[in-house]
CSV table of N, CA and C in Angstrom, one decimal:
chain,number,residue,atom,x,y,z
A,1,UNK,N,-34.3,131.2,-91.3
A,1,UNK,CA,-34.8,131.3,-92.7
A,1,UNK,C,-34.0,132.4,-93.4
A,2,UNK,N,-33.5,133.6,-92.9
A,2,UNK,CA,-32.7,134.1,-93.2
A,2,UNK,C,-31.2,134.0,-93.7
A,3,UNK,N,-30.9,132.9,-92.8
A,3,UNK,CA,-29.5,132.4,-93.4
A,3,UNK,C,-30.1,131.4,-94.5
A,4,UNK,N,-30.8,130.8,-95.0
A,4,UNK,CA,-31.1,130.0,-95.8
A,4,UNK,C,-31.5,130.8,-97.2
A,5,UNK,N,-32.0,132.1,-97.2
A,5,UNK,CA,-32.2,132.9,-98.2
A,5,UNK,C,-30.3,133.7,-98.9
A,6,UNK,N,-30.2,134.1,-97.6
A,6,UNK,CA,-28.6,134.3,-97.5
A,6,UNK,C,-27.5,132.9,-98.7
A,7,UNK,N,-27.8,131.9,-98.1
A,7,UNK,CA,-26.8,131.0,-98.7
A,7,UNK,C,-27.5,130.3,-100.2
A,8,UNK,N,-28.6,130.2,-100.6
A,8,UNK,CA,-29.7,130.3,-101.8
A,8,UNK,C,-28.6,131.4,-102.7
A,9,UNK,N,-28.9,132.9,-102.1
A,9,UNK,CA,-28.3,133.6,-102.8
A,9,UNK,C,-27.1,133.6,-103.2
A,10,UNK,N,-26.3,133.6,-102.6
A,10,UNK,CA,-24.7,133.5,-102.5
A,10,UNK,C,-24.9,132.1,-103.7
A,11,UNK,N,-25.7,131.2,-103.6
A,11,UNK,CA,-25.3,129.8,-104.5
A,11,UNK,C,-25.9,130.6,-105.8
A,12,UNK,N,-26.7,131.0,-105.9
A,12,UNK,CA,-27.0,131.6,-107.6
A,12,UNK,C,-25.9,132.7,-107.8
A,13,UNK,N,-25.8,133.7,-107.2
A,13,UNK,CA,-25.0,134.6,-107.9
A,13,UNK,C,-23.5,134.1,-108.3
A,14,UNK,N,-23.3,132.9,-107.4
A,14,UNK,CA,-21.9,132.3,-107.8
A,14,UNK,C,-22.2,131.3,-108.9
A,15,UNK,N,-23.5,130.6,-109.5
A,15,UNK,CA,-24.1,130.2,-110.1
A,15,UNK,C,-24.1,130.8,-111.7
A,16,UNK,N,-24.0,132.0,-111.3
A,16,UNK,CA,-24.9,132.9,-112.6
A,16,UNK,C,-23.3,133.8,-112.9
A,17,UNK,N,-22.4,133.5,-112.4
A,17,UNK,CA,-20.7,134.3,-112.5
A,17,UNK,C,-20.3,133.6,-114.1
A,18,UNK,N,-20.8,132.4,-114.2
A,18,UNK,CA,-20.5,131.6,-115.3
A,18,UNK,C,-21.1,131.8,-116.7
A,19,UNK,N,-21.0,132.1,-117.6
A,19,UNK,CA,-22.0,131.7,-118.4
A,19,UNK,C,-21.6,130.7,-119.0
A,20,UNK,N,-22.9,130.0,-119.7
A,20,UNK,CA,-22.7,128.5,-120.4
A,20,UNK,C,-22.6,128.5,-121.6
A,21,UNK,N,-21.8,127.2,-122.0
A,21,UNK,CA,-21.5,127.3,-123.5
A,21,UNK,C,-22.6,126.9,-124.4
A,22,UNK,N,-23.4,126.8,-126.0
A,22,UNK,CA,-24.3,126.8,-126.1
A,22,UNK,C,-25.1,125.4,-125.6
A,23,UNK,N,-24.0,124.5,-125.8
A,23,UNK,CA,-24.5,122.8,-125.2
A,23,UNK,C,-24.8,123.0,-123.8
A,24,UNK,N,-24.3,123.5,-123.1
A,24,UNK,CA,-24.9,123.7,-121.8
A,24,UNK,C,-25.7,124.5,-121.3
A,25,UNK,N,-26.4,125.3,-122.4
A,25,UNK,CA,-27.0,126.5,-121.8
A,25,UNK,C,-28.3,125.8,-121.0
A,26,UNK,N,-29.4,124.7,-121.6
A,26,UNK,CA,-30.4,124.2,-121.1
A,26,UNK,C,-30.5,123.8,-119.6
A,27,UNK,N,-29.1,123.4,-119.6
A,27,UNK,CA,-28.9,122.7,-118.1
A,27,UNK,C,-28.9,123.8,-117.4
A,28,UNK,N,-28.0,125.0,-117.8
A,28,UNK,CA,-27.6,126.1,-117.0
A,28,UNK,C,-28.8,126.9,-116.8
A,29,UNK,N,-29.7,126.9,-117.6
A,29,UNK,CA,-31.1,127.8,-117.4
A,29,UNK,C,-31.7,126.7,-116.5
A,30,UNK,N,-32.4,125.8,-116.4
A,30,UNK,CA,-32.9,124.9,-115.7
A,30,UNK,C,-32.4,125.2,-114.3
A,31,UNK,N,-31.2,125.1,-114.0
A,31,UNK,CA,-30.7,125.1,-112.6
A,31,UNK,C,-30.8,126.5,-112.0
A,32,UNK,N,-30.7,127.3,-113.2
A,32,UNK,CA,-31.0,129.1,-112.4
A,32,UNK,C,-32.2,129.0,-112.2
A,33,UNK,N,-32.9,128.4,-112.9
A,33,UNK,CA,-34.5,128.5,-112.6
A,33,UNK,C,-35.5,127.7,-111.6
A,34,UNK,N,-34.3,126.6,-111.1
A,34,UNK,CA,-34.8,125.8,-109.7
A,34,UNK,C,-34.2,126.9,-108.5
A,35,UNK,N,-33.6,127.2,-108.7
A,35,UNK,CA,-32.4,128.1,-108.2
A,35,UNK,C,-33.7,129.5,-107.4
A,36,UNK,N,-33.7,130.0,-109.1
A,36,UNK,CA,-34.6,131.2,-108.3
A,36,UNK,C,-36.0,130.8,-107.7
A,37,UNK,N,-36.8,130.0,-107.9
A,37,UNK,CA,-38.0,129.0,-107.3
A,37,UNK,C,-37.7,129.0,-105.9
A,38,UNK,N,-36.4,128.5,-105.6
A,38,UNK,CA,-36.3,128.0,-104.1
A,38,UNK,C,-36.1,129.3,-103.5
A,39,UNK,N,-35.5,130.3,-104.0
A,39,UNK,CA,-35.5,131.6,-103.4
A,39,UNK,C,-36.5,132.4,-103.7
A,40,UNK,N,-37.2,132.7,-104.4
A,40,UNK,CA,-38.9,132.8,-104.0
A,40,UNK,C,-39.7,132.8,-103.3
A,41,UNK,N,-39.7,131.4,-103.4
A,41,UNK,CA,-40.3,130.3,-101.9
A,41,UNK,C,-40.1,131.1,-100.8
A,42,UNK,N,-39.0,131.1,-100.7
A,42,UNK,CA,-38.1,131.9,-98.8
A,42,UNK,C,-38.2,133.1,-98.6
A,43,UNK,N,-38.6,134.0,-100.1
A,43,UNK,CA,-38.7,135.5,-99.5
A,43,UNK,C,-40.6,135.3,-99.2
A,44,UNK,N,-41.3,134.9,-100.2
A,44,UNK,CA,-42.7,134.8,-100.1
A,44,UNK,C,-42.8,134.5,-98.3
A,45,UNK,N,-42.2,133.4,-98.1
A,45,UNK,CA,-42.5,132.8,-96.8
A,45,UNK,C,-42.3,133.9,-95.1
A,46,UNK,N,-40.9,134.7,-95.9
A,46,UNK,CA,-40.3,135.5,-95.3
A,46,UNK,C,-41.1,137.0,-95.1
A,47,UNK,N,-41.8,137.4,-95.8
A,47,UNK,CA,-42.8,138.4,-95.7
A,47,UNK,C,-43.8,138.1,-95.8
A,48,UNK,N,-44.1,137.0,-95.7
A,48,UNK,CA,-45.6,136.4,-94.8
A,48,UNK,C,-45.6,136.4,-93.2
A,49,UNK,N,-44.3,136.2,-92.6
A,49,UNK,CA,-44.0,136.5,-91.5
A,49,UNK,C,-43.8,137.8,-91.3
A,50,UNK,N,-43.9,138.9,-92.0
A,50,UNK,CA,-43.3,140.1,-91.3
A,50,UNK,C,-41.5,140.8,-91.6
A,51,UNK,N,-40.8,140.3,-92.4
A,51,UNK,CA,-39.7,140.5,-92.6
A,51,UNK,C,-39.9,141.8,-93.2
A,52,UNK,N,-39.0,142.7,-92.4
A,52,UNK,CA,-38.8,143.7,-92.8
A,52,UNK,C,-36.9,144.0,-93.2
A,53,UNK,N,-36.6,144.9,-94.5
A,53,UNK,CA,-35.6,144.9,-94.3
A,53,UNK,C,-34.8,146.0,-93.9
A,54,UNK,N,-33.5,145.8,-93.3
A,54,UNK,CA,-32.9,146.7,-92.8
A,54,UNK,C,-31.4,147.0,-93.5
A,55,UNK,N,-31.2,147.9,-93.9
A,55,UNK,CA,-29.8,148.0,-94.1
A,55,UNK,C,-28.6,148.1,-93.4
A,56,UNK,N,-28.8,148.6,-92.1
A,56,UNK,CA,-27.9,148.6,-91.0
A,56,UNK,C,-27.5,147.1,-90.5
A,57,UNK,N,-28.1,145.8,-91.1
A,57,UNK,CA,-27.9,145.1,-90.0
A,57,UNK,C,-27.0,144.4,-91.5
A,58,UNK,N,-26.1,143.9,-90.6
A,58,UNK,CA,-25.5,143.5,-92.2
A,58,UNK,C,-25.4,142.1,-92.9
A,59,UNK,N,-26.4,141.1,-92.3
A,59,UNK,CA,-26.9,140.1,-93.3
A,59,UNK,C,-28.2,140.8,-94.5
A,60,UNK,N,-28.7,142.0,-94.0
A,60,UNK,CA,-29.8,142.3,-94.9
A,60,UNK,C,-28.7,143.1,-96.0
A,61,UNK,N,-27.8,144.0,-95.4
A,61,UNK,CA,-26.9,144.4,-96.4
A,61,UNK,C,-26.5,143.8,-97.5
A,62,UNK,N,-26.0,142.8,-97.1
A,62,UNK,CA,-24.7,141.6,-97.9
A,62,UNK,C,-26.5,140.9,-99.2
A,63,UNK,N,-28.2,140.5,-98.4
A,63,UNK,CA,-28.7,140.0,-99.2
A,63,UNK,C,-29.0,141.2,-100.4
A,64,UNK,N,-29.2,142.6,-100.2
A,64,UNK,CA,-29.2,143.3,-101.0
A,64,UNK,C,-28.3,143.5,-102.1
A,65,UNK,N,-26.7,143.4,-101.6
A,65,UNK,CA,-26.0,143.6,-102.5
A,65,UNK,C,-26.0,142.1,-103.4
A,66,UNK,N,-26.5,141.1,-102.8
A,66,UNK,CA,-26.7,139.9,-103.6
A,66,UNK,C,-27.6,139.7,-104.9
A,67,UNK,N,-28.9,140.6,-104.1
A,67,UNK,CA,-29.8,140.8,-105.3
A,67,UNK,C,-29.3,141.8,-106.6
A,68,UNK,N,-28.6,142.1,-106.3
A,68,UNK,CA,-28.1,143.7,-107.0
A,68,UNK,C,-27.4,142.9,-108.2
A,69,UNK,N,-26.4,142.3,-107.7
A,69,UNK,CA,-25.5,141.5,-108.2
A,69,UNK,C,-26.3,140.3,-109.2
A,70,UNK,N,-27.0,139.7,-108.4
A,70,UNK,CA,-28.5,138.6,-109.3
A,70,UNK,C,-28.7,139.1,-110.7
A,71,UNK,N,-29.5,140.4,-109.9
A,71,UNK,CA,-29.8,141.2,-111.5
A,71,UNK,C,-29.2,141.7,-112.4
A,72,UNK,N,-28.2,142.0,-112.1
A,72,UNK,CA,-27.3,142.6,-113.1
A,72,UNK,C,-26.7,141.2,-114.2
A,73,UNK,N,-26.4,140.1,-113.6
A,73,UNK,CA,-25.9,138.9,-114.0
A,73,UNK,C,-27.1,138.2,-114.6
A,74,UNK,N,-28.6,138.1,-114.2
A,74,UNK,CA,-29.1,137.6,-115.4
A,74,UNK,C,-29.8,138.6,-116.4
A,75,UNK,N,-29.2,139.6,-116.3
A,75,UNK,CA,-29.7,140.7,-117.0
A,75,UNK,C,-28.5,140.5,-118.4
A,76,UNK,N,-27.3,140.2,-117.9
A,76,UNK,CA,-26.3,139.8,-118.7
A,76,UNK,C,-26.5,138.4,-119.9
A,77,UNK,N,-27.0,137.4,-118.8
A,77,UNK,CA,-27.6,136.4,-119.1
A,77,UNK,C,-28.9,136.4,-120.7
A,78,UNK,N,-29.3,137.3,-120.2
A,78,UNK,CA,-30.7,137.5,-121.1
A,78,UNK,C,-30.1,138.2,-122.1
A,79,UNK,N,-29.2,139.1,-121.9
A,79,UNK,CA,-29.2,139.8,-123.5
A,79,UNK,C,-27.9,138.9,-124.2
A,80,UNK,N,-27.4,137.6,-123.7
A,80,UNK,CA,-26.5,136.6,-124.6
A,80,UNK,C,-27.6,135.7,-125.0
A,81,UNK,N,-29.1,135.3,-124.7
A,81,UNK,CA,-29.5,134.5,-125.3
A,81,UNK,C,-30.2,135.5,-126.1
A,82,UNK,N,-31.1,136.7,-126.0
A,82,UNK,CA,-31.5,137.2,-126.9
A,82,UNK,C,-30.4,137.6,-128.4
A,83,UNK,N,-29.2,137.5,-128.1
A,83,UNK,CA,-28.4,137.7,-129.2
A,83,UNK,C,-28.4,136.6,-129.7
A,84,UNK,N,-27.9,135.6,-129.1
A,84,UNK,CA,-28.0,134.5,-130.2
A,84,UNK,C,-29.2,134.1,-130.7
A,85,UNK,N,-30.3,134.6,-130.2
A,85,UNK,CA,-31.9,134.1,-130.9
A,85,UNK,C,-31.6,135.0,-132.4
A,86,UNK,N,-31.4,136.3,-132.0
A,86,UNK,CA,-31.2,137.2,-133.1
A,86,UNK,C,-30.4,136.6,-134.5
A,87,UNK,N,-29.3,136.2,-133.7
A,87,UNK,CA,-28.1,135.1,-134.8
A,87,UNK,C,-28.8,134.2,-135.2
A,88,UNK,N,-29.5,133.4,-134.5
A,88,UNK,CA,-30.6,132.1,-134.9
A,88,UNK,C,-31.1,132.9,-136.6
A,89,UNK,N,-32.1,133.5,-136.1
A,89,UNK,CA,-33.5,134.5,-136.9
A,89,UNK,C,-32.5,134.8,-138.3
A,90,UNK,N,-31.2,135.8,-137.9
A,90,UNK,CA,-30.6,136.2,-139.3
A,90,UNK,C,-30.5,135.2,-140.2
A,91,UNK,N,-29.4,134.0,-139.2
A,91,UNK,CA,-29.1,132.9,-140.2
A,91,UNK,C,-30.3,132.3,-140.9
A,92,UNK,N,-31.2,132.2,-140.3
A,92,UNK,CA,-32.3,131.4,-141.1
A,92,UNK,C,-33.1,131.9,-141.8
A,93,UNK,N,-33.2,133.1,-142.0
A,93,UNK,CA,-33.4,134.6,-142.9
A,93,UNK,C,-32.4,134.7,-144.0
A,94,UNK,N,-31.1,134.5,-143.7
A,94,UNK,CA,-30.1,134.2,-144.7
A,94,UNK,C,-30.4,132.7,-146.0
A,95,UNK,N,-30.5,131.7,-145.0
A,95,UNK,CA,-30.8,130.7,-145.5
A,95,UNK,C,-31.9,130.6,-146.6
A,96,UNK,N,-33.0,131.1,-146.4
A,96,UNK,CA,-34.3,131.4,-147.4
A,96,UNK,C,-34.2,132.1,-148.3
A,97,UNK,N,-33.2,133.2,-148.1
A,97,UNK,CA,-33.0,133.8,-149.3
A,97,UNK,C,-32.2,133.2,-150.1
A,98,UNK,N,-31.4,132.3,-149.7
A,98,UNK,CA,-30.2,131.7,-150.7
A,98,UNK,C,-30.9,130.4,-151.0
A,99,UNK,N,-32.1,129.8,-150.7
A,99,UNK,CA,-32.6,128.8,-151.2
A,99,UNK,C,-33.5,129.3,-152.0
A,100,UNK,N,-34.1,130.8,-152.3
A,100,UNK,CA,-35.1,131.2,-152.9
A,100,UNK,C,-34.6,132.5,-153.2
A,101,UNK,N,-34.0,132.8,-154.1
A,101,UNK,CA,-33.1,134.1,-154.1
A,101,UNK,C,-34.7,135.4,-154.3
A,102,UNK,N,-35.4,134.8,-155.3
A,102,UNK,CA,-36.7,135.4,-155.9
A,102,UNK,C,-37.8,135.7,-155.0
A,103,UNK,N,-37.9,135.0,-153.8
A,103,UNK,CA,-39.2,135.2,-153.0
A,103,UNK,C,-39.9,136.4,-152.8
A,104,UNK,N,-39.2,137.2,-152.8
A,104,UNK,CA,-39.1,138.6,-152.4
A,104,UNK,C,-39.4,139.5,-153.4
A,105,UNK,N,-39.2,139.2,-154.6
A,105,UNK,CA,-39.7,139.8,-156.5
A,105,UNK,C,-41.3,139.9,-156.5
A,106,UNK,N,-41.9,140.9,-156.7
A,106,UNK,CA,-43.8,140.1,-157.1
A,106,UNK,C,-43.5,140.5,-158.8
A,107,UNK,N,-43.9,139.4,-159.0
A,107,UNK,CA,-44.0,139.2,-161.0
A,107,UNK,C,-45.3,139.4,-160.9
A,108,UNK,N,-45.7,139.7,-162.4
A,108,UNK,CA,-47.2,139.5,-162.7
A,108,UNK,C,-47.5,138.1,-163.8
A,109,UNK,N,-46.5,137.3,-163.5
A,109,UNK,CA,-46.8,135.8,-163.5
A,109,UNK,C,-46.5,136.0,-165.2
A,110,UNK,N,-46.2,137.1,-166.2
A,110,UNK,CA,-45.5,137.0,-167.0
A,110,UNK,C,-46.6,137.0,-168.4
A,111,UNK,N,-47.4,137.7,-167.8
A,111,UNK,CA,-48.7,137.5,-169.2
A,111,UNK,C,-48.1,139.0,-169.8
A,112,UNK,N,-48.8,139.3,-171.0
A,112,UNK,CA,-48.8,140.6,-171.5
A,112,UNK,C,-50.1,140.9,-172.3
A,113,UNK,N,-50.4,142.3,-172.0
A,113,UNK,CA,-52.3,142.8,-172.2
A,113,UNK,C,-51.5,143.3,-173.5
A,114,UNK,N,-52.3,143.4,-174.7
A,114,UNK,CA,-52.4,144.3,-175.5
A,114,UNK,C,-53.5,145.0,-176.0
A,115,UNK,N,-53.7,146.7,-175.9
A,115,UNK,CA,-54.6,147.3,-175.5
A,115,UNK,C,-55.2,147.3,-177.1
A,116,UNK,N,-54.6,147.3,-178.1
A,116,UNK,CA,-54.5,147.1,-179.6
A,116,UNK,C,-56.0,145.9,-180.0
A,117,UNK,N,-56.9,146.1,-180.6
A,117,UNK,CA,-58.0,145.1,-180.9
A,117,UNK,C,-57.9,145.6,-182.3
């Protein structure tokens, strides 16, 4: 089970080395996210048994530096989609004000009181 957590990892982090272009980002998230499911699975399973880790031994080494590596790369991951959500939000923020320059004006609808009787 260990080597199967081991080679799981090794396939995402060489997985996640890539980022995707925007047409492929769906695919590319989908598959990181079968990806991390299946390695889940194997640690849940793995400390239901008792896995303890060790740093000395150096398959637990190599999985640690894997994780390390995991995170830092979809940490990378996350702040390229949160930017372009950001670019999404502006542009379409942009867009409403150039279809509605005024939105944003409060009028008082253009009457006039005269206090004079």
């Amino acid at each position: 089970m260990e080597q199967q957590l081991l080679q799981i990892s090794a396939k995402l982090y060489q997985h996640l080395t890539k980022l995707p272009t925007e047409e492929q980002r769906d695919e590319h998230i989908e598959q990181t996210h079968q990806m991390l499911d299946e390695r889940g699975i194997l640690i849940e399973k793995m400390q239901s048994d008792g896995f303890q880790m060790d740093l000395e031994n150096k398959s637990h080494a190599m999985l640690a530096e894997l994780d390390k590596g995991i995170r830092e790369r979809l940490d990378k991951v996350m702040k390229a989609v949160q930017a372009d959500l950001k670019d999404l939000q502006n542009a379409k923020k942009n867009e409403q004000q150039y279809m509605n320059p005024y939105a944003s004006v409060q009028v008082m609808d253009g009457r006039y009181y005269d206090k004079k009787n």
